[in-house]
Short mmCIF file of C-alpha atoms in Angstrom, two decimals:
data_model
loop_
_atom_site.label_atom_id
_atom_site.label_comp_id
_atom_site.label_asym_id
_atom_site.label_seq_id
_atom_site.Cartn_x
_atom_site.Cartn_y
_atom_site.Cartn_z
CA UNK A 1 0.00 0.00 0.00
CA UNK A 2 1.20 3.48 -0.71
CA UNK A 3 0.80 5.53 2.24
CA UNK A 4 -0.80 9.25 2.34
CA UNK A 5 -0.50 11.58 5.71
CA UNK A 6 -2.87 14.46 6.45
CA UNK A 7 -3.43 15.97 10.14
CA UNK A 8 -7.49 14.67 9.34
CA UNK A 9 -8.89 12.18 7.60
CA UNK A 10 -12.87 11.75 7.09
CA UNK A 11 -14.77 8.80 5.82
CA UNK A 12 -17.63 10.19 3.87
CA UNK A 13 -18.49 13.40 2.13
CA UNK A 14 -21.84 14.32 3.10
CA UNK A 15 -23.47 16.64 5.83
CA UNK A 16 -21.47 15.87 8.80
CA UNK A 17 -18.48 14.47 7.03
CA UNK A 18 -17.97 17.80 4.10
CA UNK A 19 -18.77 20.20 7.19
CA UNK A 20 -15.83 18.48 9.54
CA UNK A 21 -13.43 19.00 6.26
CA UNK A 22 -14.30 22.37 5.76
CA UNK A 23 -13.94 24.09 9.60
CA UNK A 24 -10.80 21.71 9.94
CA UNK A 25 -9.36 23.11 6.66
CA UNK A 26 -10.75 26.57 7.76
CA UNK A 27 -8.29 26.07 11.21
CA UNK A 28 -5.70 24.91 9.56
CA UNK A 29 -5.56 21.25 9.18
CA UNK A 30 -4.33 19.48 6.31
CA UNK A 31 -7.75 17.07 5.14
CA UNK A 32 -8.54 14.00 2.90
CA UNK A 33 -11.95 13.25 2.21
CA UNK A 34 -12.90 10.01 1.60
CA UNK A 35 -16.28 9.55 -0.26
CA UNK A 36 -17.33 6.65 -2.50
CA UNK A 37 -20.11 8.14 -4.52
CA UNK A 38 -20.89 12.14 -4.86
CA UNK A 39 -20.04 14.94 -1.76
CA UNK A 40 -22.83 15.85 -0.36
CA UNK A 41 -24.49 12.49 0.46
CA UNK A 42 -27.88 11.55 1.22
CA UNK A 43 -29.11 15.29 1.94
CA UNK A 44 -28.19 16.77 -1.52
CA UNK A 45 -28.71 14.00 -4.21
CA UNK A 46 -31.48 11.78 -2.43
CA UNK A 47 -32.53 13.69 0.47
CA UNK A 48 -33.38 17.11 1.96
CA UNK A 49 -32.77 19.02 -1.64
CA UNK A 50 -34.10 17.35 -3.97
CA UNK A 51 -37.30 16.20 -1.97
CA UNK A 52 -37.91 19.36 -1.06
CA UNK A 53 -37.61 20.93 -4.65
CA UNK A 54 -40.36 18.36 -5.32
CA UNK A 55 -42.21 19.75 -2.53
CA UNK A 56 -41.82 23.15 -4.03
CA UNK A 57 -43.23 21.83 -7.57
CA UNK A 58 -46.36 20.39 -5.71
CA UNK A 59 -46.97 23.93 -3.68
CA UNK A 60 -46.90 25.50 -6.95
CA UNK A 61 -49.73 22.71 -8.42
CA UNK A 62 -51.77 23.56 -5.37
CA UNK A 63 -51.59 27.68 -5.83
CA UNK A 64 -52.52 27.31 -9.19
CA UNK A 65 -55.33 24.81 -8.49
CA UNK A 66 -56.50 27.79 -5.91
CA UNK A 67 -55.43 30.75 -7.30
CA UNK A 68 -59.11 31.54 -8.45
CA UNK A 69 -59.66 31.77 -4.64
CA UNK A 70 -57.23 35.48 -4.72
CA UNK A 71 -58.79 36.84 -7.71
CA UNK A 72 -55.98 35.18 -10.42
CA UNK A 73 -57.40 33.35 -13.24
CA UNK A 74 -55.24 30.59 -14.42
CA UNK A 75 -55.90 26.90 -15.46
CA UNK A 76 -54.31 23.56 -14.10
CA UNK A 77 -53.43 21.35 -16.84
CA UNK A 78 -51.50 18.78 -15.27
CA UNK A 79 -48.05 17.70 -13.97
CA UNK A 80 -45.00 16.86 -16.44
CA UNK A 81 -43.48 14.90 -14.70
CA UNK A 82 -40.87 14.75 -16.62
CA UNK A 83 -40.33 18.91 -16.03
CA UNK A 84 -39.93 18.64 -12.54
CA UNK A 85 -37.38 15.43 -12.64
CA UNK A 86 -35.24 18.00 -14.59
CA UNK A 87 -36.25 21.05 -12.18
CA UNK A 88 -34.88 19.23 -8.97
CA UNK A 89 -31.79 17.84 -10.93
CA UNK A 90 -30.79 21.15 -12.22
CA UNK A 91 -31.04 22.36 -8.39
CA UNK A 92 -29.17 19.52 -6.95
CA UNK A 93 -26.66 19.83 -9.73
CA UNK A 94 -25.79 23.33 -9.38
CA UNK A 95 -25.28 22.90 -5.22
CA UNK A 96 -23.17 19.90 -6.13
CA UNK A 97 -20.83 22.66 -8.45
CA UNK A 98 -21.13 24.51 -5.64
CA UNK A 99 -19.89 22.26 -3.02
CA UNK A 100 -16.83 20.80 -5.18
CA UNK A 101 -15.69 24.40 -5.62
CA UNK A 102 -15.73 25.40 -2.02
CA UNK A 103 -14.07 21.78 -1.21
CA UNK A 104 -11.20 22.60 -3.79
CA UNK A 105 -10.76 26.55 -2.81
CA UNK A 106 -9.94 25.33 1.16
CA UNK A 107 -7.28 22.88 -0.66
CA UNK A 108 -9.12 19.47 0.99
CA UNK A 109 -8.00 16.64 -0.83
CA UNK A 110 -10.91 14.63 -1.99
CA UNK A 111 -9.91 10.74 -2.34
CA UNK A 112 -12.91 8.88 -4.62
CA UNK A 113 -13.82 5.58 -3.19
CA UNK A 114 -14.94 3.05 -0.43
CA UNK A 115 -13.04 3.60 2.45
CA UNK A 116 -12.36 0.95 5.39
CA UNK A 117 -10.82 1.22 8.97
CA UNK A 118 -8.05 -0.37 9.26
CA UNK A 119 -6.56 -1.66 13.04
CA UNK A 120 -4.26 0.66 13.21
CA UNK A 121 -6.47 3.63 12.80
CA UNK A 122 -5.52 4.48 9.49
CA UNK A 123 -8.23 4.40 6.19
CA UNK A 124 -7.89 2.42 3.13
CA UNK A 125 -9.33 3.48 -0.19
CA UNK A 126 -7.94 0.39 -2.56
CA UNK A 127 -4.16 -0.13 -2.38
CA UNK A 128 -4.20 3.19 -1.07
CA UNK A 129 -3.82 3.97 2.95
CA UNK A 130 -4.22 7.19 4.39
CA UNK A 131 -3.21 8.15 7.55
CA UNK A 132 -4.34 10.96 10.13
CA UNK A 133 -3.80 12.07 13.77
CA UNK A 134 -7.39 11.93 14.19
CA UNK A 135 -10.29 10.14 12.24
CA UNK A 136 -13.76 10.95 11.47
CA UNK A 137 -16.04 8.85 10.60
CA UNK A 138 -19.18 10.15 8.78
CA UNK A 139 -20.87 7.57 6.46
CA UNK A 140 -24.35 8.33 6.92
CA UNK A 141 -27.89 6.60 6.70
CA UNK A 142 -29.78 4.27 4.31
CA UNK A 143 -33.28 3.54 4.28
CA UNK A 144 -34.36 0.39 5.96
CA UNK A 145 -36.61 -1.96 4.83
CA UNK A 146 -38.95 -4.38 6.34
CA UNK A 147 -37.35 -7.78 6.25
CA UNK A 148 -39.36 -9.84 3.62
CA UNK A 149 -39.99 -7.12 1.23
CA UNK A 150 -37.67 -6.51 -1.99
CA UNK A 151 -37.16 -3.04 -3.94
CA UNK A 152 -38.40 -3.31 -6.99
CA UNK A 153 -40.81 -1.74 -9.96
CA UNK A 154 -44.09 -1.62 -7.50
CA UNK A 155 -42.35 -1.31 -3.69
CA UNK A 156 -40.16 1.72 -3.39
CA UNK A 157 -37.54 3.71 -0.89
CA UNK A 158 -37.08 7.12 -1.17
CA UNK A 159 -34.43 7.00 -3.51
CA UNK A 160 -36.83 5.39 -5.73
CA UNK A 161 -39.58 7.30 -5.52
CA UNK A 162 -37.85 10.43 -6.09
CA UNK A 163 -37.05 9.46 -9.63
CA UNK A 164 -40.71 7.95 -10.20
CA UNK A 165 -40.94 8.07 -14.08
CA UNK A 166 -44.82 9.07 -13.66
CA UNK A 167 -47.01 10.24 -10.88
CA UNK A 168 -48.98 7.04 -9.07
CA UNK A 169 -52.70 7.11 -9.17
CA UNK A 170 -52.91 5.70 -5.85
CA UNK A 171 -49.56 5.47 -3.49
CA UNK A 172 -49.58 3.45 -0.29
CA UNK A 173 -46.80 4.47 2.54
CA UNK A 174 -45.17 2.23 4.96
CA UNK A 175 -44.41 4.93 7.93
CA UNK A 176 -46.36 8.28 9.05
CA UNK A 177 -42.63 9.93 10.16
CA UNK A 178 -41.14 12.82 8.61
CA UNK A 179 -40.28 10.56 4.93
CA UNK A 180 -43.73 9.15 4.32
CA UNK A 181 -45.21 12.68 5.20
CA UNK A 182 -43.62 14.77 3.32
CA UNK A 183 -43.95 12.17 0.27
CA UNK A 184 -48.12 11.66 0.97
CA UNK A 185 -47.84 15.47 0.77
CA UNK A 186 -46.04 15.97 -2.76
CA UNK A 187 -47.99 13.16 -4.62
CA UNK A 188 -51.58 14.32 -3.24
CA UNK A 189 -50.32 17.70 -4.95
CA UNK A 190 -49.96 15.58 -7.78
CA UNK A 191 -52.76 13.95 -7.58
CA UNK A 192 -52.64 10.62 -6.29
CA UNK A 193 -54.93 9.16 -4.08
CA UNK A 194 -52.87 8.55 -0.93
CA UNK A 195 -53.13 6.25 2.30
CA UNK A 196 -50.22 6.10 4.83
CA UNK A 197 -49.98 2.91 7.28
CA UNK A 198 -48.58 4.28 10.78
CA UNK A 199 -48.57 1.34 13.74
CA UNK A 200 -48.34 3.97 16.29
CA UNK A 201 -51.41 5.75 16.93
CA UNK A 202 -50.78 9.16 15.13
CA UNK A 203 -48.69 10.95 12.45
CA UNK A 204 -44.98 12.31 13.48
CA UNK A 205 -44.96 10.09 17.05
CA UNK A 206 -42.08 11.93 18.34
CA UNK A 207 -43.83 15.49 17.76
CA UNK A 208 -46.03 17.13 19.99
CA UNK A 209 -49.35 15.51 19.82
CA UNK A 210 -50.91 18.68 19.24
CA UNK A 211 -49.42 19.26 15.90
CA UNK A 212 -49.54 15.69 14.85
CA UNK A 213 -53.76 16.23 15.37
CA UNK A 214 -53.28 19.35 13.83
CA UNK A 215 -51.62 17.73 10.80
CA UNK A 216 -54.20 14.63 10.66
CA UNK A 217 -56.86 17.25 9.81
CA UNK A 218 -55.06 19.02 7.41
CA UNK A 219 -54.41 15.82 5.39
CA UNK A 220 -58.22 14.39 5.81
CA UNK A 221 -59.24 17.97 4.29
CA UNK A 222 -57.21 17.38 1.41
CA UNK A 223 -58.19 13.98 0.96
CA UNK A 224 -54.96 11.90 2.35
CA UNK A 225 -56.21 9.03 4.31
CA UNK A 226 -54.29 8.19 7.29
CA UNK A 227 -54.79 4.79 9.00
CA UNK A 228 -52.97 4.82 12.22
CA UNK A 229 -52.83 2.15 15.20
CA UNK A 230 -52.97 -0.60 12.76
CA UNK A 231 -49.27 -2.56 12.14
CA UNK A 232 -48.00 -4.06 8.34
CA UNK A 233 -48.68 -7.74 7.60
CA UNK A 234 -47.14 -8.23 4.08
CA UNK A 235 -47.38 -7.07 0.46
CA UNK A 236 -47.35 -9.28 -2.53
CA UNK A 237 -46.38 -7.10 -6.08
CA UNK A 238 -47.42 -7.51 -10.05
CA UNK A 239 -47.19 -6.30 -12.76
CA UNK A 240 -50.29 -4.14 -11.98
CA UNK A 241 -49.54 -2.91 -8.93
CA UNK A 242 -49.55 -3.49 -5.22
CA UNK A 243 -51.69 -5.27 -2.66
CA UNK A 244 -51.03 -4.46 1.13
CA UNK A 245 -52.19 -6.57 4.20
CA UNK A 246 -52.78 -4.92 7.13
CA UNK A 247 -52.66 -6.89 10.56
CA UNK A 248 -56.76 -6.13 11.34
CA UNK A 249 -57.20 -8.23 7.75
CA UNK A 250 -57.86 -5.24 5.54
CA UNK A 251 -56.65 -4.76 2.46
CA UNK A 252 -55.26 -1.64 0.29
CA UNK A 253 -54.48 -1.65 -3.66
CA UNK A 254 -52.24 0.69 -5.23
CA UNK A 255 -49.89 1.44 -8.09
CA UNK A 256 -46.50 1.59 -5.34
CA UNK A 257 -45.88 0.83 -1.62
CA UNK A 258 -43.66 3.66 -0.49
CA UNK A 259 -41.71 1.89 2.40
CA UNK A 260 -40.99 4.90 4.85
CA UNK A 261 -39.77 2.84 7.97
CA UNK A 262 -36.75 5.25 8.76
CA UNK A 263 -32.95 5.15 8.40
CA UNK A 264 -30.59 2.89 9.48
CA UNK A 265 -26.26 3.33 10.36
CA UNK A 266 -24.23 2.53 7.12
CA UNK A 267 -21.40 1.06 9.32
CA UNK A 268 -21.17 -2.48 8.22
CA UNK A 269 -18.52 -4.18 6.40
CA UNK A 270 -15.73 -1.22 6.93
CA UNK A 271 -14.34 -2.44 9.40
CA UNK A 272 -15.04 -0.60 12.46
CA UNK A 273 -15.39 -3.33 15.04
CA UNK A 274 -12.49 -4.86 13.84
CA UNK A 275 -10.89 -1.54 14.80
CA UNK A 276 -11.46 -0.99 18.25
CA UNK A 277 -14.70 1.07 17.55
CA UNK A 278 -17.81 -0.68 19.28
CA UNK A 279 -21.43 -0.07 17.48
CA UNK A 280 -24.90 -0.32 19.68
CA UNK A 281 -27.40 -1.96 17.00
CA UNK A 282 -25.28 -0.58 14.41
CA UNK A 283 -24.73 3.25 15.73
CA UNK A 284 -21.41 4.20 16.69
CA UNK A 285 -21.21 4.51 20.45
CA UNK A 286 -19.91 7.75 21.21
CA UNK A 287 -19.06 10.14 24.16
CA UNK A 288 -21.15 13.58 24.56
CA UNK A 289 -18.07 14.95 22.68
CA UNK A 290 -18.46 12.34 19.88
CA UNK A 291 -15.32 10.53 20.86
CA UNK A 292 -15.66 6.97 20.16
CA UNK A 293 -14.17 4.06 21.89
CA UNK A 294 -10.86 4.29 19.79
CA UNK A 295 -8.55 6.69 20.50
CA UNK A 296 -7.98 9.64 17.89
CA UNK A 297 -11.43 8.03 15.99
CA UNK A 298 -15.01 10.51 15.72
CA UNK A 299 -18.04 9.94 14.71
CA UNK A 300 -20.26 12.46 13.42
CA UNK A 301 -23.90 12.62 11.84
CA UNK A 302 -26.63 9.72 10.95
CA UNK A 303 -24.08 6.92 12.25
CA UNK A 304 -24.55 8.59 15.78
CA UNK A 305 -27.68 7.12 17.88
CA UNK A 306 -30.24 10.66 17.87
CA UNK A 307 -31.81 12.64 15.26
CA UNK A 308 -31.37 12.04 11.58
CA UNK A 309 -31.13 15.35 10.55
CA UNK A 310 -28.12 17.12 7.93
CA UNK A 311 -28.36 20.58 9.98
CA UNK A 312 -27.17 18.03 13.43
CA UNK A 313 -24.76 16.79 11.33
CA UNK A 314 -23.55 19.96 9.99
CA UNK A 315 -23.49 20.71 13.64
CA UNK A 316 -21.27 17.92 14.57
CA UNK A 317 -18.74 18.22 11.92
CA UNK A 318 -18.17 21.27 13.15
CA UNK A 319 -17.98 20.58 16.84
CA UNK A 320 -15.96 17.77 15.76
CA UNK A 321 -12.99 19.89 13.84
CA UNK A 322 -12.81 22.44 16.91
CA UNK A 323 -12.74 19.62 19.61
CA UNK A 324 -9.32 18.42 17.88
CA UNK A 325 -8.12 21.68 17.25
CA UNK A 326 -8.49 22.49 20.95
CA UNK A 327 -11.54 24.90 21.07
CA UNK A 328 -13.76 23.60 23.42
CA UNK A 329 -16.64 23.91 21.64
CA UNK A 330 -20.40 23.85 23.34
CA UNK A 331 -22.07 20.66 23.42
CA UNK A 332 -25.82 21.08 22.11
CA UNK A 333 -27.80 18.37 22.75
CA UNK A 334 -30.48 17.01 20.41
CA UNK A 335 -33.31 18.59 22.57
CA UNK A 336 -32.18 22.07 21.20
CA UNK A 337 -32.03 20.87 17.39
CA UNK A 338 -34.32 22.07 15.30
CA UNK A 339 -36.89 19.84 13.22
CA UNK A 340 -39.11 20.63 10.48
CA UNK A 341 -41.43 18.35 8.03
CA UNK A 342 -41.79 19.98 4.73
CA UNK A 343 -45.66 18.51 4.11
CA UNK A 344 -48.20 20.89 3.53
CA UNK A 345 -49.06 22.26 6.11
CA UNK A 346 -45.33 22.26 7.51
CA UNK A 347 -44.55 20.83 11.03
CA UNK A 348 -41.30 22.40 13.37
CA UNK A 349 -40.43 22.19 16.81
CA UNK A 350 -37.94 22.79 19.02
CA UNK A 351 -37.30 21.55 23.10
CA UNK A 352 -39.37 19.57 24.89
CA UNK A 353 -43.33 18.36 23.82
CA UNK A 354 -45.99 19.03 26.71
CA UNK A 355 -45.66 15.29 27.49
CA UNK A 356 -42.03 15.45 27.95
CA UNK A 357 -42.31 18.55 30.00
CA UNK A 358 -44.54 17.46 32.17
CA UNK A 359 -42.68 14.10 32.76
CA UNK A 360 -39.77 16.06 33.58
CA UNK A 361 -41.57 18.61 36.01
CA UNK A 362 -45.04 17.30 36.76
CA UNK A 363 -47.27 19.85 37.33
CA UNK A 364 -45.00 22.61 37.05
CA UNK A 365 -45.48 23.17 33.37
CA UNK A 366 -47.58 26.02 31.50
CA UNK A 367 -48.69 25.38 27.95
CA UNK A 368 -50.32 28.19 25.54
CA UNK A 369 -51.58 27.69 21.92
CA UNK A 370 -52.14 30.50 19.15
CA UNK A 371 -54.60 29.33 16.23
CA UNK A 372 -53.14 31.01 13.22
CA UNK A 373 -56.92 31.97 12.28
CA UNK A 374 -55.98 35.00 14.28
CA UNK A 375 -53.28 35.74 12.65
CA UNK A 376 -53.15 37.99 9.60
CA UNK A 377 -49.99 36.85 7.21
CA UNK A 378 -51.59 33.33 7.67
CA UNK A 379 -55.23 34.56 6.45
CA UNK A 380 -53.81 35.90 3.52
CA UNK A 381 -51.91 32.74 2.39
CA UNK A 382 -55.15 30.79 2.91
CA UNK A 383 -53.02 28.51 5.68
CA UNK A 384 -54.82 27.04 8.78
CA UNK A 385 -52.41 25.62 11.75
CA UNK A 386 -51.42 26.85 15.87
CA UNK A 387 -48.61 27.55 17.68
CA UNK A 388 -48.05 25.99 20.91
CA UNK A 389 -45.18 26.94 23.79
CA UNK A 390 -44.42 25.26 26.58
CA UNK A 391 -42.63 26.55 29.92
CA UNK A 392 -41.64 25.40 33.59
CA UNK A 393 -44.31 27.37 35.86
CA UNK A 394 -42.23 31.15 36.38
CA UNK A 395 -39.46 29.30 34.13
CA UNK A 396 -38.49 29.74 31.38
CA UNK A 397 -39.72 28.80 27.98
CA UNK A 398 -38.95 24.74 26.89
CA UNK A 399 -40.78 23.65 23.97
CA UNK A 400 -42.23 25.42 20.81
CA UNK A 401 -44.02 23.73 18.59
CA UNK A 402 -45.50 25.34 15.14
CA UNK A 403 -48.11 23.87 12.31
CA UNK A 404 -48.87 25.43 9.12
CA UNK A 405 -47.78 26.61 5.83
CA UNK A 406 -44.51 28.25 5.73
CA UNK A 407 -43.75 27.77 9.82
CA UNK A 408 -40.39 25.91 9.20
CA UNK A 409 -38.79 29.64 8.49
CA UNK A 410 -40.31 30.50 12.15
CA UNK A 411 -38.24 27.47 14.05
CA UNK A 412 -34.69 29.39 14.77
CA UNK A 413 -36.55 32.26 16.75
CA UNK A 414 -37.45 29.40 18.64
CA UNK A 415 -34.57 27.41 18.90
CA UNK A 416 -33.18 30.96 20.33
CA UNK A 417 -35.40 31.53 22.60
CA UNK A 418 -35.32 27.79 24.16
CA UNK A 419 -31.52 27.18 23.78
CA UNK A 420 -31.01 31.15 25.84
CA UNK A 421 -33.71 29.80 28.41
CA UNK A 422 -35.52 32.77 27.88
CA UNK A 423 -38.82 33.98 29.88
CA UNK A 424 -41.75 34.81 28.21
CA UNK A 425 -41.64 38.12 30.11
CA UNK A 426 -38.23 38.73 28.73
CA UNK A 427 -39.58 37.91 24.92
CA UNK A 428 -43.12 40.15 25.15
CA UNK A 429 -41.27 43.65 24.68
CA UNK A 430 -39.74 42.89 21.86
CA UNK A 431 -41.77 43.27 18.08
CA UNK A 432 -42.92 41.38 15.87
CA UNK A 433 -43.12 42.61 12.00
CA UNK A 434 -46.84 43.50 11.43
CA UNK A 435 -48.13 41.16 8.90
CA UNK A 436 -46.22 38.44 9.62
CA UNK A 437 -46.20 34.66 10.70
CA UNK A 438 -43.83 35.36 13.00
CA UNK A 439 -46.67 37.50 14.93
CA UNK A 440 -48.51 34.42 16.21
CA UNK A 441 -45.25 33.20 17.84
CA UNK A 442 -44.86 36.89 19.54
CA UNK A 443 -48.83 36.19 20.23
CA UNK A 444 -47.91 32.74 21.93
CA UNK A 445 -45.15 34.28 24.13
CA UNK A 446 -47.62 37.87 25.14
CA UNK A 447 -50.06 34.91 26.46
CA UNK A 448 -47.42 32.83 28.77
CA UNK A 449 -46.47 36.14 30.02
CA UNK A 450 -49.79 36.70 30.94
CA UNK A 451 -50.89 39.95 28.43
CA UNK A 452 -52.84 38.31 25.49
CA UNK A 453 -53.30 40.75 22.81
CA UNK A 454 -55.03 39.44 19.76
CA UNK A 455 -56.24 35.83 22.15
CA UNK A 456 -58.50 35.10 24.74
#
């Protein structure tokens, strides 16, 4: 093997991985990134841009299916298909450029190919070995599937479904999380006739069960069916389409099965264990400042046991990079991330649910909701949905949780105003824009502090 030294070496190029190379390279550190397909991973070629650029095609569909509604007179006549393939490419193309360039301008040496651990802490890429002072490892998520069932022309993942060569008539999906959501969301816009299969007893489980009734209504009015409480029994595939079993001995026909069961660790086969670095049903085991059990070796991102989210991994890498350089960077914990669902109407949160709250401090918990009926900005854009905040009793505010069109670009006053542990009496001077969304969070926060203004 020829051998290659850098101060860092990363395995894999996407969220957590490309942000650990750049803020290392930024401080100084010579870098090789290691990445066997394209940087960017999951989140820029089969993830968070390009489903949400389909997401963006299907809010267009609906405003021109309603724009009669505002006083604009336009016609629907249908969706090519083949149009927005080459829309979200042409976005997820031009970040890619993007990304590349700023890799090459902070002089990170990119190494293509499948990397491996070895025992003595170094990385092979072929007959190549590379060898760092410290070690990240950062190769992401895949989507699991339910054992039994086999990809194919009629039973999906998201990578499949993304490139869909036509728009289902009707779509089944495996899994009411944030994938099978947002998906339900963009082919109703396209007009398929949708039905999601959740086992637990609501939409988005591990949201606040406020929004997740919220959302249930939002999709019944627009004519997604969700049937929740009720597990998977099997599925059996033709050339015609898709039967599903359900475990109460109902059955539902479609065109594709969407399986939408979440994302598992890609930390098989390269070597890890072998290495000294233990895994806990296939997540990395790691300390609160993502050491793992080997010496000198990270982890960073969907390989790490919490939220599956590229902004946390961006997060990490970071953190990651100024922990070996010797900053001392804050530790923020997954309560304090920031998570959004891209349906229509969008879902985002931040902190603690009620039910958390109140498990963590009985009684001692406050809770106020806004409906955005009352609020203005939201009238106008025709979008129904509430805000709900949480707080300890004369404490300080722990959990905000938003529904409704557009509410993901509310989430980082939020995430500010949990993650500074701020009172609501502290928040109610300050001003919200007049018309805004952003009002019925400032409406929220006047009502914990105990001066309502446009709420009961």
């Amino acid at each position: 093997m020829t051998d290659h030294s850098f101060d860092l070496v990363i395995l894999g190029g996407g969220s957590g991985g490309y942000a650990a190379a750049l803020r290392a390279a930024e401080l100084g550190s010579s870098v090789a990134l290691v990445e066997k397909d394209k940087l960017g991973g999951t989140c820029l070629h089969r993830g968070c841009i390009p489903t949400k650029a389909l997401l963006h095609s299907a809010e267009v569909a609906d405003s021109i299916r309603g724009s009669a509604h505002v006083g604009v007179r336009s016609s629907f006549e249908g969706i090519d298909i083949a149009a927005v393939h080459a829309y979200r490419e042409g976005i997820v193309a031009k970040k890619h450029k993007g990304l590349e360039g700023l890799i090459a301008a902070r002089k990170i040496t990119v190494v293509r190919g499948a990397g491996r651990l070895l025992d003595d802490g170094s990385v092979a890429v072929g007959d190549d070995r590379y060898r760092g002072r410290d070690v990240v490892l950062a190769t992401g998520s895949s989507s699991r599937l339910i054992p039994g069932l086999e990809v194919g022309e009629r039973i999906l993942t998201s990578e499949q479904a993304l490139a869909l060569p036509e728009v289902p008539r009707r779509a089944v999906i495996l899994g009411g999380g944030v994938i099978g959501v947002e998906f339900a969301s963009i082919w109703r816009s396209f007009g398929a006739e949708v039905t999601i299969v959740e086992a637990l007893d609501r939409l988005l489980p591990t949201e606040d069960a406020a929004l997740s009734k919220a959302l249930e209504r939002a999709f019944r009015k627009r004519g997604i069916t969700a049937r929740t409480g009720v597990r998977f029994a099997g599925a059996e595939s033709s050339a015609g389409g898709v039967t599903v079993a359900l475990e109460d001995g109902s059955t539902l026909d479609a065109d594709v099965l969407l399986v939408a069961v979440g994302r598992g660790p890609v930390t098989a086969g390269i070597g890890l264990e072998d290495a000294g670095v233990e895994l806990d049903r296939g997540f990395v085991r790691v300390d609160e400042r993502l050491r793992t059990t080997r010496a000198g070796v990270w982890a960073v991102g969907d390989i790490v046991p919490g939220l599956q989210l590229a902004h946390r991994s961006f997060q990490q890498g970071i953190f990651v990079a100024e922990e070996i350089a010797g900053l001392r960077p804050t530790v923020v914990p997954d309560s304090l991330v920031p998570r959004v669902t891209y349906s229509s109407p969008e879902v985002a949160s931040v902190g603690l649910t009620e039910e958390q709250a109140r498990a963590a401090h009985g009684e001692a918990v406050v809770v106020r909701e806004y409906n955005l009926a009352g609020n203005g900005k939201s009238e106008i854009l025709g979008t129904a949905g509430l805000v709900k905040v949480v707080r300890r009793l004369d404490g300080p505010v722990v959990g905000v949780h938003l529904v409704g069109d557009r509410v993901g670009e509310l989430i980082t006053e939020g995430q500010l105003v949990v993650g500074w542990e701020a009172h609501p009496e502290d928040i109610a001077p300050f001003i919200h824009a007049h018309p805004t969304q952003s009002e019925a969070l400032g409406e929220a926060f006047l009502a914990l502090a105990g001066k309502p203004l446009h709420a009961l």
